[in-house]
XYZ file of C-alpha atoms in Angstrom:
592
model
C 68.724 113.900 52.548
C 72.000 114.487 54.458
C 73.155 118.037 54.281
C 69.787 119.722 53.419
C 68.815 119.951 57.091
C 71.780 122.283 57.544
C 70.567 124.927 55.176
C 69.139 128.179 56.532
C 71.142 127.600 59.773
C 72.652 131.127 59.732
C 71.613 133.387 62.606
C 70.658 136.803 61.402
C 70.496 139.901 63.498
C 67.802 142.483 62.900
C 69.406 144.922 60.382
C 66.925 147.672 60.780
C 64.570 147.486 63.665
C 63.018 150.873 62.992
C 62.263 149.954 59.407
C 60.747 146.667 60.489
C 58.693 148.480 63.052
C 57.347 150.926 60.477
C 56.221 148.085 58.254
C 54.383 146.486 61.177
C 52.587 149.825 61.808
C 51.738 149.955 58.060
C 49.669 146.759 58.697
C 48.256 148.190 61.820
C 47.322 151.521 60.139
C 44.534 149.796 58.251
C 42.699 149.519 61.597
C 43.866 152.842 62.818
C 40.495 154.102 63.912
C 39.661 150.926 65.679
C 42.986 150.986 67.517
C 42.342 154.633 68.449
C 38.937 153.725 69.879
C 40.406 150.851 71.882
C 43.238 153.272 73.001
C 40.581 155.686 74.368
C 38.830 152.863 76.233
C 42.221 151.762 77.594
C 42.928 155.354 78.689
C 39.492 155.487 80.475
C 40.248 152.134 82.014
C 43.472 153.303 83.373
C 41.923 156.441 84.776
C 39.566 154.269 86.667
C 42.465 152.275 88.019
C 44.309 155.493 88.938
C 41.446 156.711 91.080
C 41.677 153.554 93.217
C 44.681 154.509 95.406
C 43.349 158.059 95.910
C 40.008 156.654 97.136
C 41.837 154.112 99.320
C 43.725 156.857 100.935
C 40.537 158.775 101.582
C 39.047 155.668 103.221
C 42.123 155.182 105.407
C 42.079 158.831 106.360
C 38.524 158.445 107.693
C 39.890 157.814 111.208
C 40.327 159.990 114.245
C 43.896 159.644 115.372
C 44.231 158.511 118.945
C 40.650 157.724 119.664
C 40.369 154.491 117.591
C 37.207 155.798 115.972
C 36.350 155.197 112.324
C 33.821 157.046 110.211
C 32.246 153.917 108.616
C 29.969 155.889 106.457
C 32.904 157.667 104.847
C 34.786 154.332 104.508
C 31.820 152.609 102.908
C 31.312 155.586 100.553
C 34.872 155.487 99.353
C 34.860 151.672 99.199
C 31.777 151.639 96.993
C 33.327 154.275 94.661
C 36.542 152.133 94.525
C 34.430 149.132 93.587
C 32.648 151.073 90.852
C 35.786 152.394 89.354
C 37.607 149.108 89.467
C 34.734 147.120 87.969
C 34.180 149.659 85.296
C 37.972 149.704 84.576
C 38.089 145.884 84.267
C 35.122 145.753 81.902
C 36.658 148.336 79.699
C 39.997 146.354 79.914
C 38.173 143.170 78.888
C 36.640 144.883 75.836
C 39.885 146.263 74.816
C 41.672 142.833 75.025
C 38.961 141.177 73.042
C 38.934 143.942 70.405
C 42.678 143.925 70.018
C 42.731 140.159 69.733
C 40.432 140.475 66.745
C 42.571 143.209 65.291
C 45.564 140.835 65.691
C 43.766 138.029 63.854
C 42.901 140.462 61.038
C 46.577 141.520 60.722
C 47.683 137.822 60.724
C 45.196 137.153 58.024
C 46.518 140.059 55.926
C 50.116 139.114 56.449
C 49.487 135.618 55.549
C 47.663 136.746 52.388
C 50.552 138.877 51.432
C 53.184 136.207 52.111
C 51.252 133.558 50.280
C 50.660 135.843 47.382
C 54.316 136.552 47.350
C 55.168 132.859 47.349
C 53.049 132.430 44.247
C 55.191 135.089 42.471
C 58.622 133.838 43.431
C 60.780 132.066 40.935
C 61.336 128.295 41.175
C 64.949 128.949 42.218
C 63.798 130.415 45.605
C 62.083 127.124 46.567
C 65.151 125.172 45.294
C 67.346 127.149 47.800
C 65.026 127.201 50.833
C 63.593 124.448 52.910
C 59.799 124.208 52.891
C 59.765 123.866 56.670
C 61.593 127.191 57.061
C 59.089 128.841 54.722
C 56.149 127.274 56.663
C 57.764 128.520 59.939
C 57.749 132.104 58.568
C 54.148 131.787 57.375
C 52.966 130.301 60.698
C 55.141 130.753 63.796
C 56.786 134.058 62.834
C 53.490 135.753 61.865
C 51.889 134.454 65.019
C 54.666 135.968 67.114
C 54.158 139.367 65.418
C 50.429 139.433 65.609
C 50.473 138.351 69.291
C 52.729 141.202 70.063
C 50.538 143.618 68.074
C 47.303 142.421 69.721
C 48.601 142.582 73.361
C 51.706 144.910 73.383
C 50.364 147.968 71.493
C 47.595 148.712 74.037
C 49.738 147.467 76.956
C 52.378 150.002 76.153
C 49.875 152.780 75.870
C 48.196 151.896 79.045
C 51.452 151.497 80.805
C 52.481 155.068 79.722
C 49.192 156.382 81.031
C 49.566 154.518 84.347
C 53.198 155.678 84.801
C 52.488 159.325 83.889
C 49.262 159.439 85.854
C 50.804 157.805 89.012
C 53.771 160.187 88.758
C 51.504 163.189 88.617
C 49.390 161.948 91.445
C 52.581 161.338 93.594
C 53.684 164.938 92.816
C 50.314 166.174 93.980
C 50.424 164.199 97.222
C 54.094 164.854 98.243
C 56.915 166.156 96.154
C 59.443 165.288 98.868
C 58.459 161.640 98.745
C 58.894 161.681 94.965
C 62.510 162.643 95.526
C 62.935 159.450 97.650
C 62.136 157.224 94.572
C 63.191 159.414 91.596
C 66.611 157.869 91.524
C 65.219 154.468 90.380
C 63.907 155.927 87.118
C 67.250 156.660 85.342
C 68.747 153.446 86.733
C 65.796 151.430 85.242
C 66.094 153.197 81.848
C 69.831 152.717 81.575
C 69.554 149.002 82.617
C 66.707 148.460 80.153
C 68.569 150.043 77.206
C 71.684 148.069 77.855
C 69.815 144.837 78.171
C 67.781 145.467 75.051
C 70.940 145.745 72.914
C 72.000 142.256 74.077
C 68.583 140.515 73.829
C 67.430 141.802 70.419
C 69.958 139.647 68.304
C 69.185 136.645 70.574
C 65.591 136.737 69.648
C 66.502 136.898 65.952
C 68.708 133.786 66.436
C 65.797 132.094 68.176
C 63.417 132.563 65.159
C 66.114 131.330 62.783
C 66.774 128.272 65.003
C 63.057 127.481 64.940
C 62.989 127.751 61.087
C 65.932 125.230 60.894
C 64.181 122.861 63.226
C 60.831 123.035 61.410
C 62.551 122.576 58.100
C 64.421 119.486 59.294
C 61.256 117.974 60.882
C 59.269 118.553 57.686
C 61.936 117.063 55.552
C 62.272 113.919 57.759
C 58.472 113.385 57.929
C 58.283 113.448 54.194
C 61.043 110.754 53.981
C 59.802 108.713 56.826
C 59.425 105.446 54.794
C 62.968 105.847 53.430
C 64.293 106.404 56.947
C 62.526 103.251 58.077
C 63.700 101.245 55.062
C 67.300 102.047 55.774
C 66.863 101.582 59.494
C 68.382 105.063 59.943
C 66.104 106.156 62.802
C 68.891 106.434 65.374
C 70.924 108.619 63.085
C 67.979 110.868 62.282
C 66.954 111.105 65.936
C 70.470 112.030 66.921
C 70.562 114.727 64.224
C 67.211 116.060 65.241
C 68.320 116.063 68.900
C 71.329 118.126 67.896
C 69.111 120.618 66.006
C 66.649 120.653 68.794
C 69.332 121.346 71.350
C 70.409 124.243 69.181
C 66.861 125.554 69.092
C 66.406 125.124 72.844
C 69.719 126.810 73.454
C 68.688 129.736 71.320
C 65.388 129.880 73.230
C 67.172 129.592 76.553
C 69.682 132.278 75.710
C 67.086 134.734 74.616
C 64.591 134.129 77.379
C 67.013 133.639 80.190
C 68.563 137.019 79.466
C 65.251 138.605 78.795
C 63.692 137.241 81.993
C 66.354 138.970 84.061
C 64.929 142.339 83.180
C 61.710 142.008 85.086
C 63.152 140.894 88.428
C 66.029 143.335 88.225
C 63.778 146.339 87.453
C 61.517 145.005 90.300
C 64.536 144.966 92.730
C 65.456 148.533 91.705
C 61.889 149.637 92.311
C 61.870 147.909 95.665
C 64.766 150.055 96.658
C 62.651 153.049 95.787
C 59.780 151.561 97.918
C 62.098 151.247 100.862
C 63.247 154.877 100.472
C 59.522 155.862 100.412
C 58.999 153.999 103.680
C 61.873 155.768 105.384
C 61.049 159.119 103.995
C 57.358 158.741 104.682
C 58.010 157.809 108.328
C 60.179 160.891 108.808
C 57.611 163.176 107.182
C 54.886 161.641 109.333
C 56.823 162.151 112.500
C 57.060 165.846 111.644
C 53.363 165.906 110.700
C 54.159 167.058 107.224
C 51.894 164.388 105.779
C 49.284 161.974 107.193
C 48.443 158.296 106.850
C 46.055 159.165 104.061
C 48.833 160.660 101.904
C 51.370 157.993 102.769
C 49.007 155.071 101.954
C 47.905 156.665 98.700
C 51.523 157.475 97.768
C 52.674 153.833 98.385
C 49.898 152.550 96.251
C 50.693 154.916 93.452
C 54.320 154.108 93.661
C 53.416 150.415 93.071
C 51.305 151.437 90.098
C 54.212 153.474 88.932
C 56.739 150.729 89.260
C 54.391 147.912 88.098
C 54.176 149.106 84.392
C 57.948 149.710 84.322
C 58.442 145.968 85.136
C 55.779 145.095 82.483
C 57.412 147.367 79.879
C 60.682 145.507 80.390
C 58.895 142.250 79.615
C 57.017 143.855 76.713
C 60.303 145.070 75.294
C 61.468 141.507 75.181
C 58.257 140.473 73.328
C 58.644 143.342 70.961
C 62.276 142.344 70.139
C 61.055 138.835 69.551
C 58.311 140.155 67.260
C 60.686 142.346 65.451
C 63.079 139.400 64.749
C 60.148 137.391 63.602
C 58.717 140.245 61.479
C 62.124 140.716 59.817
C 62.100 137.041 58.702
C 58.647 137.537 57.260
C 59.607 140.800 55.528
C 62.797 139.253 54.139
C 60.545 136.799 52.394
C 58.230 139.498 51.166
C 61.341 141.505 49.821
C 62.598 138.513 47.810
C 62.959 139.360 44.082
C 59.896 138.088 42.209
C 59.879 136.119 38.988
C 60.998 138.224 36.066
C 58.164 140.398 34.988
C 56.689 140.358 31.469
C 58.343 142.845 29.159
C 56.463 146.050 28.486
C 54.811 144.997 25.242
C 54.571 141.319 25.958
C 52.094 139.406 23.729
C 49.499 136.895 24.802
C 50.322 133.493 23.151
C 47.071 132.368 21.478
C 46.442 129.751 18.829
C 49.782 128.238 19.565
C 51.006 126.046 16.757
C 53.650 124.330 18.821
C 56.821 125.182 16.889
C 59.726 125.413 19.452
C 63.328 126.156 18.590
C 66.331 126.636 20.840
C 69.179 128.685 19.338
C 72.727 128.657 20.865
C 71.173 128.376 24.459
C 73.616 128.439 27.355
C 72.427 128.335 30.928
C 73.689 127.701 34.470
C 71.854 127.877 37.806
C 75.019 129.452 39.104
C 76.230 132.158 36.723
C 79.743 130.979 37.078
C 78.988 127.382 36.254
C 77.384 126.731 32.905
C 75.290 123.538 32.604
C 73.978 123.801 29.057
C 76.332 124.783 26.326
C 75.153 126.167 22.949
C 72.014 124.064 22.866
C 70.285 123.805 19.599
C 66.957 121.919 18.960
C 63.847 122.271 16.821
C 60.476 120.776 17.454
C 57.959 121.178 14.611
C 54.200 121.276 15.365
C 52.971 117.899 16.222
C 56.391 116.289 16.670
C 57.392 114.157 19.727
C 60.807 115.106 20.848
C 62.561 112.820 23.372
C 65.445 114.037 25.537
C 67.616 111.312 26.835
C 70.933 111.087 28.562
C 72.609 110.046 31.878
C 71.652 111.478 35.253
C 72.785 115.061 35.549
C 73.179 115.604 31.775
C 70.786 118.586 31.760
C 67.617 117.092 30.612
C 65.273 118.580 33.306
C 67.104 121.919 32.877
C 65.941 122.025 29.278
C 62.368 121.600 30.452
C 62.897 124.341 33.020
C 63.972 126.696 30.274
C 61.083 125.759 28.041
C 58.531 126.605 30.768
C 60.572 129.676 31.689
C 61.039 128.529 35.284
C 64.446 129.912 34.548
C 65.666 132.224 31.781
C 68.558 131.446 29.528
C 71.832 133.126 30.122
C 72.468 133.548 26.436
C 70.877 132.432 23.204
C 67.180 132.282 22.597
C 64.231 129.976 22.870
C 61.457 130.589 20.343
C 57.875 129.541 20.364
C 56.024 129.956 17.083
C 58.995 131.898 15.655
C 59.020 134.519 18.449
C 61.293 134.794 21.498
C 59.562 133.000 24.472
C 60.285 136.147 26.535
C 58.063 138.240 24.128
C 55.032 136.378 25.459
C 53.354 136.865 28.842
C 54.523 134.277 31.273
C 51.052 133.105 32.019
C 49.992 132.538 28.441
C 53.326 130.763 27.595
C 52.930 128.266 30.483
C 49.174 127.741 29.736
C 50.273 126.477 26.283
C 52.089 123.553 28.027
C 50.631 120.667 30.000
C 53.147 119.098 32.261
C 53.532 115.701 34.100
C 56.446 115.394 36.346
C 58.215 112.404 37.869
C 57.385 113.918 41.273
C 53.592 113.643 41.243
C 51.553 116.271 43.043
C 47.966 115.713 44.144
C 46.072 117.654 46.758
C 43.390 116.928 49.343
C 40.058 116.842 47.489
C 38.036 114.552 45.302
C 39.496 112.591 42.405
C 37.330 114.691 40.099
C 38.948 117.915 41.586
C 42.396 116.582 41.080
C 41.885 115.674 37.423
C 40.015 118.822 36.561
C 42.509 120.985 38.287
C 43.900 122.581 35.192
C 40.686 123.178 33.357
C 38.097 125.376 34.930
C 34.587 124.195 34.520
C 35.474 120.667 33.227
C 32.437 118.422 32.936
C 32.248 115.013 34.569
C 32.170 113.490 31.082
C 35.389 115.210 30.107
C 37.091 114.041 33.311
C 35.925 110.440 32.759
C 37.169 110.494 29.208
C 40.620 111.682 30.309
C 40.650 109.061 33.074
C 39.822 106.308 30.589
C 42.599 107.469 28.289
C 45.010 107.443 31.227
C 43.893 103.862 32.119
C 42.724 104.749 35.621
C 38.965 104.846 35.084
C 38.406 101.241 36.127
C 40.375 101.739 39.374
C 38.351 104.846 40.179
C 35.038 103.031 39.741
C 36.045 100.416 42.086
C 36.327 102.992 44.878
C 33.419 103.447 47.247
C 32.491 106.943 46.016
C 34.004 106.763 42.554
C 35.151 110.173 41.237
C 33.862 111.767 44.530
C 36.354 109.786 46.618
C 38.510 112.119 48.724
C 42.183 111.856 48.242
C 44.152 112.597 51.435
C 46.796 115.138 51.683
C 49.626 114.293 49.151
C 47.789 111.221 48.074
C 48.668 109.161 51.095
C 45.730 106.829 50.607
C 46.598 105.839 46.990
C 49.649 104.356 45.391
C 52.399 106.264 43.646
C 51.461 104.648 40.295
C 47.830 105.726 40.797
C 48.920 109.242 41.595
C 50.969 109.322 38.457
C 47.997 108.115 36.303
C 45.864 110.906 37.908
C 48.459 113.562 36.890
C 48.598 112.017 33.374
C 44.728 112.270 33.166
C 45.037 115.861 34.333
C 47.412 116.704 31.542
C 45.262 114.979 28.974
C 42.182 116.950 30.034
C 44.221 120.222 29.862
C 43.582 121.525 26.324
C 47.094 122.657 25.223
C 49.152 122.610 22.144
C 52.311 121.274 23.875
C 52.941 118.576 26.448
C 55.944 117.935 28.631
C 56.511 114.539 30.212
C 59.335 114.281 32.663
C 59.696 110.590 33.403
C 55.832 110.570 33.607
C 55.466 106.854 33.538
C 58.267 105.904 36.029
C 55.773 104.744 38.648
C 53.529 102.525 36.560
C 53.955 98.949 35.487
C 55.266 97.964 32.056
C 51.869 96.855 30.710
C 50.155 99.995 31.858
C 53.014 102.137 30.673
C 52.584 100.762 27.148
C 48.832 101.517 27.285
C 49.410 104.954 28.579
C 51.974 105.610 25.835
C 49.448 104.623 23.255
C 46.832 106.869 24.852
C 49.265 109.767 25.009
C 50.280 109.444 21.327
C 46.615 109.349 20.150
C 45.567 112.260 22.344
C 48.627 114.352 21.472
C 48.312 113.827 17.767
C 49.021 117.109 16.009
C 50.567 118.604 19.238
C 54.200 119.088 20.218
C 55.384 116.734 22.923
C 58.694 116.862 24.900
C 59.503 113.568 26.743
C 62.236 112.915 29.202
C 62.803 109.139 29.681
C 65.336 106.874 31.071
C 63.716 103.749 29.757
C 64.613 104.162 26.079
C 62.084 101.505 25.033
C 59.363 104.028 25.586
C 60.546 106.621 23.190
C 61.410 104.564 20.132
C 58.488 106.111 18.236
C 59.600 109.673 18.919
C 60.039 111.858 15.876
C 63.254 113.232 17.115
C 65.598 112.139 19.897
C 68.120 114.545 21.603
C 70.972 112.786 23.362
C 72.399 115.052 26.078
C 75.630 114.471 27.980
C 77.241 117.022 30.328
C 75.079 119.811 28.911
C 75.876 119.167 25.307
C 73.651 117.581 22.673
C 75.956 114.886 21.424
C 73.517 113.170 19.011
C 70.192 113.960 17.292
C 67.937 111.837 15.171
C 65.229 109.186 15.364
C 65.697 105.791 17.036
C 66.713 103.908 13.847
C 69.266 106.524 12.717
C 70.751 106.756 16.188
C 71.052 102.994 16.567
C 72.740 102.781 13.169
C 75.369 105.300 14.313
C 76.327 102.940 17.119
C 77.366 105.936 19.253
C 76.390 107.296 22.628
C 72.605 106.494 22.173
C 73.424 102.958 21.038
C 75.431 102.325 24.163
C 72.710 103.738 26.445
C 70.107 101.634 24.656
C 72.221 98.414 24.717
C 73.152 98.896 28.429
C 69.378 98.605 29.328
C 69.186 95.177 27.778
C 72.484 93.595 28.743
């Protein structure tokens, strides 16, 4: 486990914010008419808000200077109008917020659909290079950040623009001289916002990356919790998490502490403008150029004018955070997909199970070859065992057979044709596969066994379970085959999970079978029974077996002995033992 938690730690700056924004807008464009309708409602809502200061000024102006008399009828009239406009405005604003929240959820759904669909098309190598937690962070946290920004900030920006422009126009109508008192704050606010945005944008990108690292480490440690406890390594893991957590908290603090300075600073700049309005208004009032009605309305409009500017500065921070998160999502969507089928790819049907590797060389890193000039042939119905020390290249051979990776040179043939000449799906459907790392999902036992065969009947599932020697165990469960397995099979043992996956492979009607240490989690007695069941069910089918316990593959038709990427010996058990070579030493070492 050490070392993996450090992957993905690099902090990436947004490379092209405009391109990222265009791609977000593309998701939004699907609901363009809905957004336009909400924009119109938001515009009407803001018009109602903009009427408030004008009506308030009219009510304040309903006085007779010097006499202390107030025209209450006029005051009540304008107060009622204010109430009507404000209530109507708030109702429209409520409808807009609810509607945009739904649009945001739809966009989140579409983005997650695209991301998940993309994940299903990515090569195995992508998952080997990236932490599951970081991928999950992109699917959940980053998309949430994007859609929250879309659902709230899009309309907020539009309404802020309407409010700023409308307030400015109203102030010009009321008193152009007073506008000059506050106009200096606008360029200062714009310059400050632009400079701060250049500093905050990369910090939000670092924050998203730091959260991906933290989620990846947490997911990794939760998966290995039993191992951590078994080695009493809790303190070390806690310390490592604390370090990563501090890094994430620091990235969060750096982004938000700088971003949060924008609002108060813009507010302070606007307050200078308000002070200038107070001085200028008093002077103009003394010279009877304007009255209390105009001053009060102007002050209220100035607050409406400056308020959205403060909000826009905060919205800009949220947008930069969303752009950083969106870029991580789009980076995943832009990953190269698994190699596409060739133009005239054939569908592999009626597979006979003849497999041949000719001069195959391969390396996960192009500069480091793992397999060298591999040659093997498996005739239909043969069982081919692949043995050798750890790291010899056994699982790599299986990866190439399944085309999880493509060979660097040479050729793998299936039924006398290059495996790349078949469609990927039909080639893989010709194999059933049982791995050492068992995988079951939350669902019934029936669902887990029938996973690979659509429409499998209960009788077929039971027959496969009996062959895998797990039927009796299933029948002892309270609900039998309808018993729910928890996520990742937490409520059953590893051996039982392995037997379920073996039953799944037995039910899957294929011409070839791959067993990668498939019986490593079952006891010796059960293993012998399962081996017999596999041999009887796979009669006439090609079977590739990776096994460290050489006693389990003595009956294999052909045994490949692999060491450091080379096939050093081939033959059956008796012939290899007679050679007293590498295989003999491996076999003897297990019984010393």
